[in-house]
Amino acid sequence: MHNVAPTPATGTPQEETGQLPAMFAREGAEPAPATRRGPDYELIQRSPEFGALRRRFRRFVFPMSAGFFIWYLTYVVLAAYANDFMSTRVFGMVNVGMLLGLGQFLTTALITLVYVRFADREVDPRVAELKQRAAVTEGPRQ
């Protein structure tokens, strides 16, 4: 049988920054000065560049998701209520329902490829730019 008891960790990110919750503060001790490590996420979120990036991302993702959902819902409704149409043979044993079902898989792959291309060209360069411009403030390590 394996030992499943948790082993004590060497330290957590909260312990390393000195920002432990108040319930662990020693009585009578001064609270540790607030230190911040890493990017200022609130400042980044308020920046116009981040807002533009978020709008660009949403203008791509929401219509693409809605289009695929409508396409999928159409397939399900046709499968449930248009049995004669879906069972129409196209060639051999292949019918319309099988082709539309295969189209669901192909559409998923196509959307994935289009999104990857969009992210590589539009999103990733702007994210890298935001990362470079992000202010990092460091305090004393405790």
Tab-separated table of N, CA and C in Angstrom:
chain	number	residue	atom	x	y	z
A	1	MET	N	0.845	-1.171	0.000
A	1	MET	CA	0.000	0.000	0.000
A	1	MET	C	0.892	1.236	0.000
A	2	HIS	N	0.478	2.240	-0.714
A	2	HIS	CA	1.246	3.470	-0.807
A	2	HIS	C	0.955	4.394	0.361
A	3	ASN	N	1.948	5.180	0.713
A	3	ASN	CA	1.765	6.176	1.757
A	3	ASN	C	1.011	7.365	1.166
A	4	VAL	N	-0.203	7.592	1.624
A	4	VAL	CA	-1.018	8.669	1.078
A	4	VAL	C	-1.090	9.871	2.010
A	5	ALA	N	-0.331	9.827	3.090
A	5	ALA	CA	-0.331	10.959	4.015
A	5	ALA	C	0.340	12.152	3.352
A	6	PRO	N	-0.233	13.337	3.516
A	6	PRO	CA	0.380	14.514	2.904
A	6	PRO	C	1.722	14.822	3.558
A	7	THR	N	2.669	15.198	2.747
A	7	THR	CA	3.974	15.568	3.275
A	7	THR	C	4.023	17.079	3.421
A	8	PRO	N	4.680	17.567	4.428
A	8	PRO	CA	4.727	19.023	4.610
A	8	PRO	C	5.483	19.686	3.464
A	9	ALA	N	4.930	20.781	2.988
A	9	ALA	CA	5.555	21.517	1.892
A	9	ALA	C	6.667	22.394	2.441
A	10	THR	N	7.621	22.735	1.600
A	10	THR	CA	8.723	23.576	2.037
A	10	THR	C	8.284	25.015	2.212
A	11	GLY	N	7.267	25.429	1.512
A	11	GLY	CA	6.780	26.798	1.631
A	11	GLY	C	5.785	27.085	0.524
A	12	THR	N	4.857	27.953	0.810
A	12	THR	CA	3.873	28.343	-0.186
A	12	THR	C	4.205	29.730	-0.691
A	13	PRO	N	3.662	30.118	-1.840
A	13	PRO	CA	3.904	31.484	-2.317
A	13	PRO	C	3.478	32.543	-1.305
A	14	GLN	N	2.402	32.280	-0.553
A	14	GLN	CA	1.971	33.251	0.453
A	14	GLN	C	3.017	33.378	1.552
A	15	GLU	N	3.606	32.251	1.981
A	15	GLU	CA	4.617	32.304	3.021
A	15	GLU	C	5.848	33.056	2.547
A	16	GLU	N	6.204	32.879	1.285
A	16	GLU	CA	7.394	33.523	0.760
A	16	GLU	C	7.231	35.034	0.639
A	17	THR	N	6.021	35.515	0.435
A	17	THR	CA	5.804	36.955	0.312
A	17	THR	C	5.439	37.601	1.635
A	18	GLY	N	5.199	36.798	2.657
A	18	GLY	CA	4.844	37.356	3.947
A	18	GLY	C	3.400	37.822	4.016
A	19	GLN	N	2.552	37.400	3.105
A	19	GLN	CA	1.167	37.844	3.083
A	19	GLN	C	0.249	36.732	3.586
A	20	LEU	N	0.455	36.306	4.806
A	20	LEU	CA	-0.387	35.270	5.370
A	20	LEU	C	-1.658	35.891	5.930
A	21	PRO	N	-2.732	35.127	5.973
A	21	PRO	CA	-3.984	35.661	6.524
A	21	PRO	C	-3.813	36.099	7.974
A	22	ALA	N	-4.690	36.989	8.416
A	22	ALA	CA	-4.604	37.572	9.745
A	22	ALA	C	-4.722	36.524	10.843
A	23	MET	N	-5.374	35.414	10.615
A	23	MET	CA	-5.559	34.418	11.659
A	23	MET	C	-4.239	33.778	12.075
A	24	PHE	N	-3.172	33.963	11.305
A	24	PHE	CA	-1.880	33.407	11.652
A	24	PHE	C	-0.940	34.454	12.249
A	25	ALA	N	-1.433	35.667	12.434
A	25	ALA	CA	-0.587	36.718	12.989
A	25	ALA	C	-0.347	36.453	14.475
A	26	ARG	N	0.853	36.769	14.937
A	26	ARG	CA	1.175	36.606	16.350
A	26	ARG	C	0.558	37.766	17.133
A	27	GLU	N	0.107	37.475	18.311
A	27	GLU	CA	-0.497	38.526	19.129
A	27	GLU	C	0.562	39.543	19.522
A	28	GLY	N	0.234	40.803	19.386
A	28	GLY	CA	1.124	41.875	19.760
A	28	GLY	C	2.159	42.200	18.706
A	29	ALA	N	2.232	41.410	17.661
A	29	ALA	CA	3.241	41.652	16.621
A	29	ALA	C	2.679	42.627	15.595
A	30	GLU	N	3.562	43.423	15.061
A	30	GLU	CA	3.178	44.346	13.994
A	30	GLU	C	2.880	43.544	12.730
A	31	PRO	N	1.837	43.916	11.995
A	31	PRO	CA	1.599	43.207	10.733
A	31	PRO	C	2.739	43.488	9.761
A	32	ALA	N	3.058	42.474	8.978
A	32	ALA	CA	4.145	42.610	8.009
A	32	ALA	C	3.748	43.630	6.948
A	33	PRO	N	4.697	44.437	6.493
A	33	PRO	CA	4.366	45.397	5.430
A	33	PRO	C	3.942	44.646	4.173
A	34	ALA	N	2.964	45.205	3.504
A	34	ALA	CA	2.460	44.560	2.291
A	34	ALA	C	3.530	44.610	1.213
A	35	THR	N	3.816	43.467	0.674
A	35	THR	CA	4.769	43.400	-0.434
A	35	THR	C	4.035	42.861	-1.637
A	36	ARG	N	4.473	43.260	-2.785
A	36	ARG	CA	3.825	42.813	-4.008
A	36	ARG	C	4.908	42.309	-4.950
A	37	ARG	N	4.682	41.132	-5.456
A	37	ARG	CA	5.595	40.557	-6.429
A	37	ARG	C	4.794	40.239	-7.683
A	38	GLY	N	5.366	40.532	-8.803
A	38	GLY	CA	4.713	40.210	-10.054
A	38	GLY	C	4.013	41.413	-10.656
A	39	PRO	N	3.338	41.178	-11.764
A	39	PRO	CA	2.669	42.270	-12.469
A	39	PRO	C	1.511	42.861	-11.666
A	40	ASP	N	1.217	44.105	-11.926
A	40	ASP	CA	0.070	44.777	-11.322
A	40	ASP	C	-1.135	44.483	-12.207
A	41	TYR	N	-1.845	43.419	-11.883
A	41	TYR	CA	-2.935	42.950	-12.732
A	41	TYR	C	-4.076	43.958	-12.825
A	42	GLU	N	-4.337	44.672	-11.756
A	42	GLU	CA	-5.417	45.661	-11.802
A	42	GLU	C	-5.072	46.803	-12.757
A	43	LEU	N	-3.830	47.216	-12.746
A	43	LEU	CA	-3.392	48.272	-13.660
A	43	LEU	C	-3.467	47.786	-15.108
A	44	ILE	N	-3.058	46.558	-15.333
A	44	ILE	CA	-3.130	45.990	-16.686
A	44	ILE	C	-4.582	45.918	-17.146
A	45	GLN	N	-5.461	45.471	-16.273
A	45	GLN	CA	-6.872	45.336	-16.636
A	45	GLN	C	-7.501	46.680	-16.970
A	46	ARG	N	-7.067	47.750	-16.336
A	46	ARG	CA	-7.621	49.080	-16.606
A	46	ARG	C	-7.005	49.729	-17.841
A	47	SER	N	-5.942	49.167	-18.377
A	47	SER	CA	-5.255	49.804	-19.509
A	47	SER	C	-6.098	49.719	-20.780
A	48	PRO	N	-6.013	50.716	-21.647
A	48	PRO	CA	-6.769	50.681	-22.904
A	48	PRO	C	-6.309	49.551	-23.824
A	49	GLU	N	-5.030	49.166	-23.744
A	49	GLU	CA	-4.537	48.076	-24.581
A	49	GLU	C	-5.205	46.754	-24.220
A	50	PHE	N	-5.374	46.523	-22.902
A	50	PHE	CA	-6.025	45.295	-22.455
A	50	PHE	C	-7.496	45.293	-22.867
A	51	GLY	N	-8.155	46.446	-22.741
A	51	GLY	CA	-9.555	46.548	-23.162
A	51	GLY	C	-9.711	46.269	-24.645
A	52	ALA	N	-8.799	46.790	-25.448
A	52	ALA	CA	-8.852	46.538	-26.894
A	52	ALA	C	-8.609	45.063	-27.195
A	53	LEU	N	-7.674	44.458	-26.482
A	53	LEU	CA	-7.398	43.033	-26.678
A	53	LEU	C	-8.608	42.187	-26.307
A	54	ARG	N	-9.243	42.522	-25.201
A	54	ARG	CA	-10.424	41.773	-24.771
A	54	ARG	C	-11.568	41.929	-25.778
A	55	ARG	N	-11.775	43.150	-26.290
A	55	ARG	CA	-12.830	43.348	-27.301
A	55	ARG	C	-12.532	42.568	-28.573
A	56	ARG	N	-11.301	42.574	-29.017
A	56	ARG	CA	-10.904	41.841	-30.223
A	56	ARG	C	-11.143	40.343	-30.032
A	57	PHE	N	-10.770	39.834	-28.857
A	57	PHE	CA	-10.962	38.420	-28.551
A	57	PHE	C	-12.451	38.067	-28.544
A	58	ARG	N	-13.242	38.901	-27.889
A	58	ARG	CA	-14.680	38.628	-27.817
A	58	ARG	C	-15.357	38.735	-29.179
A	59	ARG	N	-14.915	39.674	-30.028
A	59	ARG	CA	-15.492	39.797	-31.365
A	59	ARG	C	-15.239	38.552	-32.203
A	60	PHE	N	-14.211	37.813	-31.887
A	60	PHE	CA	-13.947	36.566	-32.603
A	60	PHE	C	-14.668	35.393	-31.946
A	61	VAL	N	-14.515	35.245	-30.635
A	61	VAL	CA	-14.987	34.047	-29.942
A	61	VAL	C	-16.509	33.964	-29.867
A	62	PHE	N	-17.183	35.048	-29.523
A	62	PHE	CA	-18.628	34.961	-29.352
A	62	PHE	C	-19.370	34.626	-30.648
A	63	PRO	N	-19.102	35.294	-31.765
A	63	PRO	CA	-19.790	34.887	-32.999
A	63	PRO	C	-19.440	33.461	-33.436
A	64	MET	N	-18.176	33.078	-33.259
A	64	MET	CA	-17.781	31.721	-33.646
A	64	MET	C	-18.500	30.691	-32.780
A	65	SER	N	-18.592	30.944	-31.489
A	65	SER	CA	-19.289	30.025	-30.585
A	65	SER	C	-20.783	29.973	-30.897
A	66	ALA	N	-21.373	31.139	-31.144
A	66	ALA	CA	-22.811	31.175	-31.462
A	66	ALA	C	-23.089	30.439	-32.773
A	67	GLY	N	-22.242	30.668	-33.768
A	67	GLY	CA	-22.422	29.978	-35.052
A	67	GLY	C	-22.334	28.471	-34.904
A	68	PHE	N	-21.346	28.001	-34.144
A	68	PHE	CA	-21.220	26.559	-33.969
A	68	PHE	C	-22.389	26.006	-33.166
A	69	PHE	N	-22.839	26.738	-32.147
A	69	PHE	CA	-23.965	26.260	-31.352
A	69	PHE	C	-25.225	26.132	-32.210
A	70	ILE	N	-25.462	27.120	-33.062
A	70	ILE	CA	-26.628	27.059	-33.958
A	70	ILE	C	-26.498	25.881	-34.913
A	71	TRP	N	-25.311	25.668	-35.454
A	71	TRP	CA	-25.061	24.539	-36.364
A	71	TRP	C	-25.297	23.226	-35.636
A	72	TYR	N	-24.811	23.085	-34.414
A	72	TYR	CA	-25.003	21.865	-33.641
A	72	TYR	C	-26.477	21.668	-33.301
A	73	LEU	N	-27.159	22.732	-32.861
A	73	LEU	CA	-28.574	22.635	-32.518
A	73	LEU	C	-29.408	22.251	-33.741
A	74	THR	N	-29.059	22.794	-34.899
A	74	THR	CA	-29.750	22.422	-36.136
A	74	THR	C	-29.605	20.934	-36.401
A	75	TYR	N	-28.400	20.419	-36.226
A	75	TYR	CA	-28.159	18.986	-36.426
A	75	TYR	C	-29.006	18.149	-35.468
A	76	VAL	N	-29.049	18.536	-34.206
A	76	VAL	CA	-29.818	17.775	-33.219
A	76	VAL	C	-31.307	17.829	-33.535
A	77	VAL	N	-31.815	19.006	-33.890
A	77	VAL	CA	-33.241	19.135	-34.212
A	77	VAL	C	-33.582	18.313	-35.455
A	78	LEU	N	-32.734	18.368	-36.468
A	78	LEU	CA	-32.971	17.557	-37.664
A	78	LEU	C	-32.958	16.065	-37.336
A	79	ALA	N	-32.026	15.646	-36.484
A	79	ALA	CA	-31.953	14.229	-36.112
A	79	ALA	C	-33.195	13.802	-35.333
A	80	ALA	N	-33.761	14.708	-34.556
A	80	ALA	CA	-34.921	14.362	-33.741
A	80	ALA	C	-36.235	14.436	-34.513
A	81	TYR	N	-36.355	15.423	-35.420
A	81	TYR	CA	-37.657	15.668	-36.036
A	81	TYR	C	-37.718	15.478	-37.550
A	82	ALA	N	-36.596	15.317	-38.207
A	82	ALA	CA	-36.605	15.160	-39.661
A	82	ALA	C	-35.972	13.827	-40.045
A	83	ASN	N	-36.575	12.756	-39.546
A	83	ASN	CA	-36.023	11.417	-39.780
A	83	ASN	C	-35.943	11.079	-41.264
A	84	ASP	N	-36.973	11.435	-42.005
A	84	ASP	CA	-36.961	11.113	-43.435
A	84	ASP	C	-35.822	11.822	-44.167
A	85	PHE	N	-35.620	13.103	-43.837
A	85	PHE	CA	-34.543	13.853	-44.470
A	85	PHE	C	-33.177	13.295	-44.067
A	86	MET	N	-32.986	13.030	-42.784
A	86	MET	CA	-31.687	12.554	-42.300
A	86	MET	C	-31.368	11.154	-42.815
A	87	SER	N	-32.385	10.363	-43.117
A	87	SER	CA	-32.125	9.004	-43.603
A	87	SER	C	-32.043	8.930	-45.127
A	88	THR	N	-32.102	10.065	-45.797
A	88	THR	CA	-31.972	10.077	-47.253
A	88	THR	C	-30.568	9.633	-47.637
A	89	ARG	N	-30.486	8.615	-48.480
A	89	ARG	CA	-29.180	8.087	-48.883
A	89	ARG	C	-28.534	9.015	-49.902
A	90	VAL	N	-27.251	9.250	-49.685
A	90	VAL	CA	-26.484	10.088	-50.593
A	90	VAL	C	-25.739	9.193	-51.572
A	91	PHE	N	-25.032	8.205	-51.058
A	91	PHE	CA	-24.387	7.180	-51.890
A	91	PHE	C	-24.155	5.952	-51.020
A	92	GLY	N	-24.365	4.781	-51.590
A	92	GLY	CA	-24.175	3.536	-50.845
A	92	GLY	C	-25.003	3.530	-49.572
A	93	MET	N	-24.338	3.221	-48.463
A	93	MET	CA	-25.003	3.184	-47.157
A	93	MET	C	-24.887	4.521	-46.413
A	94	VAL	N	-24.323	5.517	-47.050
A	94	VAL	CA	-24.111	6.817	-46.410
A	94	VAL	C	-25.341	7.688	-46.619
A	95	ASN	N	-25.869	8.227	-45.509
A	95	ASN	CA	-27.046	9.090	-45.606
A	95	ASN	C	-26.708	10.518	-45.159
A	96	VAL	N	-27.680	11.401	-45.270
A	96	VAL	CA	-27.495	12.811	-44.931
A	96	VAL	C	-27.102	12.965	-43.458
A	97	GLY	N	-27.730	12.202	-42.568
A	97	GLY	CA	-27.423	12.282	-41.142
A	97	GLY	C	-25.966	11.958	-40.850
A	98	MET	N	-25.435	10.950	-41.519
A	98	MET	CA	-24.031	10.594	-41.319
A	98	MET	C	-23.109	11.710	-41.811
A	99	LEU	N	-23.431	12.295	-42.950
A	99	LEU	CA	-22.602	13.377	-43.471
A	99	LEU	C	-22.655	14.610	-42.576
A	100	LEU	N	-23.848	14.937	-42.086
A	100	LEU	CA	-23.952	16.082	-41.176
A	100	LEU	C	-23.235	15.803	-39.848
A	101	GLY	N	-23.287	14.570	-39.362
A	101	GLY	CA	-22.558	14.201	-38.151
A	101	GLY	C	-21.055	14.322	-38.352
A	102	LEU	N	-20.580	13.851	-39.498
A	102	LEU	CA	-19.161	14.009	-39.824
A	102	LEU	C	-18.813	15.489	-39.955
A	103	GLY	N	-19.752	16.262	-40.484
A	103	GLY	CA	-19.551	17.704	-40.599
A	103	GLY	C	-19.353	18.372	-39.243
A	104	GLN	N	-19.970	17.828	-38.188
A	104	GLN	CA	-19.764	18.364	-36.845
A	104	GLN	C	-18.297	18.237	-36.428
A	105	PHE	N	-17.714	17.077	-36.687
A	105	PHE	CA	-16.305	16.873	-36.342
A	105	PHE	C	-15.399	17.760	-37.188
A	106	LEU	N	-15.689	17.831	-38.467
A	106	LEU	CA	-14.875	18.660	-39.351
A	106	LEU	C	-14.969	20.140	-38.976
A	107	THR	N	-16.168	20.577	-38.619
A	107	THR	CA	-16.362	21.967	-38.212
A	107	THR	C	-15.571	22.269	-36.939
A	108	THR	N	-15.566	21.333	-36.010
A	108	THR	CA	-14.799	21.523	-34.774
A	108	THR	C	-13.314	21.680	-35.081
A	109	ALA	N	-12.787	20.832	-35.941
A	109	ALA	CA	-11.374	20.923	-36.315
A	109	ALA	C	-11.094	22.239	-37.041
A	110	LEU	N	-11.985	22.642	-37.921
A	110	LEU	CA	-11.803	23.887	-38.666
A	110	LEU	C	-11.814	25.098	-37.729
A	111	ILE	N	-12.751	25.117	-36.794
A	111	ILE	CA	-12.820	26.224	-35.836
A	111	ILE	C	-11.539	26.271	-35.002
A	112	THR	N	-11.033	25.105	-34.605
A	112	THR	CA	-9.789	25.065	-33.841
A	112	THR	C	-8.640	25.640	-34.647
A	113	LEU	N	-8.516	25.256	-35.894
A	113	LEU	CA	-7.443	25.773	-36.743
A	113	LEU	C	-7.573	27.283	-36.954
A	114	VAL	N	-8.786	27.752	-37.186
A	114	VAL	CA	-9.008	29.183	-37.385
A	114	VAL	C	-8.670	29.954	-36.110
A	115	TYR	N	-9.056	29.403	-34.948
A	115	TYR	CA	-8.751	30.083	-33.692
A	115	TYR	C	-7.245	30.139	-33.440
A	116	VAL	N	-6.552	29.041	-33.692
A	116	VAL	CA	-5.097	29.028	-33.485
A	116	VAL	C	-4.433	30.075	-34.367
A	117	ARG	N	-4.875	30.159	-35.603
A	117	ARG	CA	-4.320	31.165	-36.509
A	117	ARG	C	-4.626	32.584	-36.010
A	118	PHE	N	-5.862	32.808	-35.566
A	118	PHE	CA	-6.256	34.098	-35.015
A	118	PHE	C	-5.416	34.445	-33.794
A	119	ALA	N	-5.255	33.484	-32.886
A	119	ALA	CA	-4.489	33.739	-31.670
A	119	ALA	C	-3.027	34.031	-31.995
A	120	ASP	N	-2.454	33.284	-32.920
A	120	ASP	CA	-1.053	33.506	-33.291
A	120	ASP	C	-0.835	34.884	-33.902
A	121	ARG	N	-1.786	35.347	-34.696
A	121	ARG	CA	-1.617	36.621	-35.397
A	121	ARG	C	-2.102	37.838	-34.613
A	122	GLU	N	-3.195	37.682	-33.894
A	122	GLU	CA	-3.846	38.836	-33.274
A	122	GLU	C	-3.673	38.918	-31.755
A	123	VAL	N	-3.810	37.802	-31.076
A	123	VAL	CA	-3.853	37.834	-29.615
A	123	VAL	C	-2.454	37.717	-29.006
A	124	ASP	N	-1.712	36.702	-29.384
A	124	ASP	CA	-0.429	36.431	-28.743
A	124	ASP	C	0.566	37.592	-28.836
A	125	PRO	N	0.708	38.263	-29.982
A	125	PRO	CA	1.640	39.396	-30.008
A	125	PRO	C	1.239	40.523	-29.052
A	126	ARG	N	-0.057	40.760	-28.924
A	126	ARG	CA	-0.513	41.820	-28.021
A	126	ARG	C	-0.354	41.421	-26.551
A	127	VAL	N	-0.543	40.142	-26.268
A	127	VAL	CA	-0.322	39.660	-24.905
A	127	VAL	C	1.159	39.794	-24.545
A	128	ALA	N	2.038	39.431	-25.472
A	128	ALA	CA	3.474	39.567	-25.218
A	128	ALA	C	3.854	41.033	-24.978
A	129	GLU	N	3.236	41.924	-25.737
A	129	GLU	CA	3.498	43.356	-25.554
A	129	GLU	C	3.032	43.824	-24.176
A	130	LEU	N	1.844	43.365	-23.764
A	130	LEU	CA	1.351	43.728	-22.437
A	130	LEU	C	2.248	43.174	-21.333
A	131	LYS	N	2.752	41.968	-21.520
A	131	LYS	CA	3.644	41.379	-20.522
A	131	LYS	C	4.919	42.195	-20.384
A	132	GLN	N	5.452	42.650	-21.492
A	132	GLN	CA	6.680	43.448	-21.443
A	132	GLN	C	6.443	44.772	-20.736
A	133	ARG	N	5.279	45.365	-20.951
A	133	ARG	CA	4.995	46.678	-20.383
A	133	ARG	C	4.477	46.602	-18.951
A	134	ALA	N	4.192	45.386	-18.466
A	134	ALA	CA	3.634	45.232	-17.108
A	134	ALA	C	4.671	45.644	-16.074
A	135	ALA	N	4.232	46.478	-15.159
A	135	ALA	CA	5.129	46.938	-14.091
A	135	ALA	C	5.234	45.858	-13.034
A	136	VAL	N	6.457	45.572	-12.621
A	136	VAL	CA	6.695	44.588	-11.564
A	136	VAL	C	7.293	45.332	-10.389
A	137	THR	N	6.594	45.255	-9.267
A	137	THR	CA	7.109	45.899	-8.055
A	137	THR	C	7.530	44.804	-7.104
A	138	GLU	N	8.681	44.978	-6.507
A	138	GLU	CA	9.187	43.957	-5.584
A	138	GLU	C	9.448	44.585	-4.239
A	139	GLY	N	9.128	43.830	-3.220
A	139	GLY	CA	9.404	44.268	-1.861
A	139	GLY	C	10.438	43.344	-1.241
A	140	PRO	N	10.739	43.543	0.000
A	140	PRO	CA	11.724	42.672	0.653
A	140	PRO	C	11.185	41.262	0.802
A	141	ARG	N	12.024	40.308	0.587
A	141	ARG	CA	11.632	38.910	0.697
A	141	ARG	C	11.711	38.504	2.171
A	142	GLN	N	10.661	37.846	2.631
A	142	GLN	CA	10.641	37.472	4.049
A	142	GLN	C	10.620	35.991	4.207
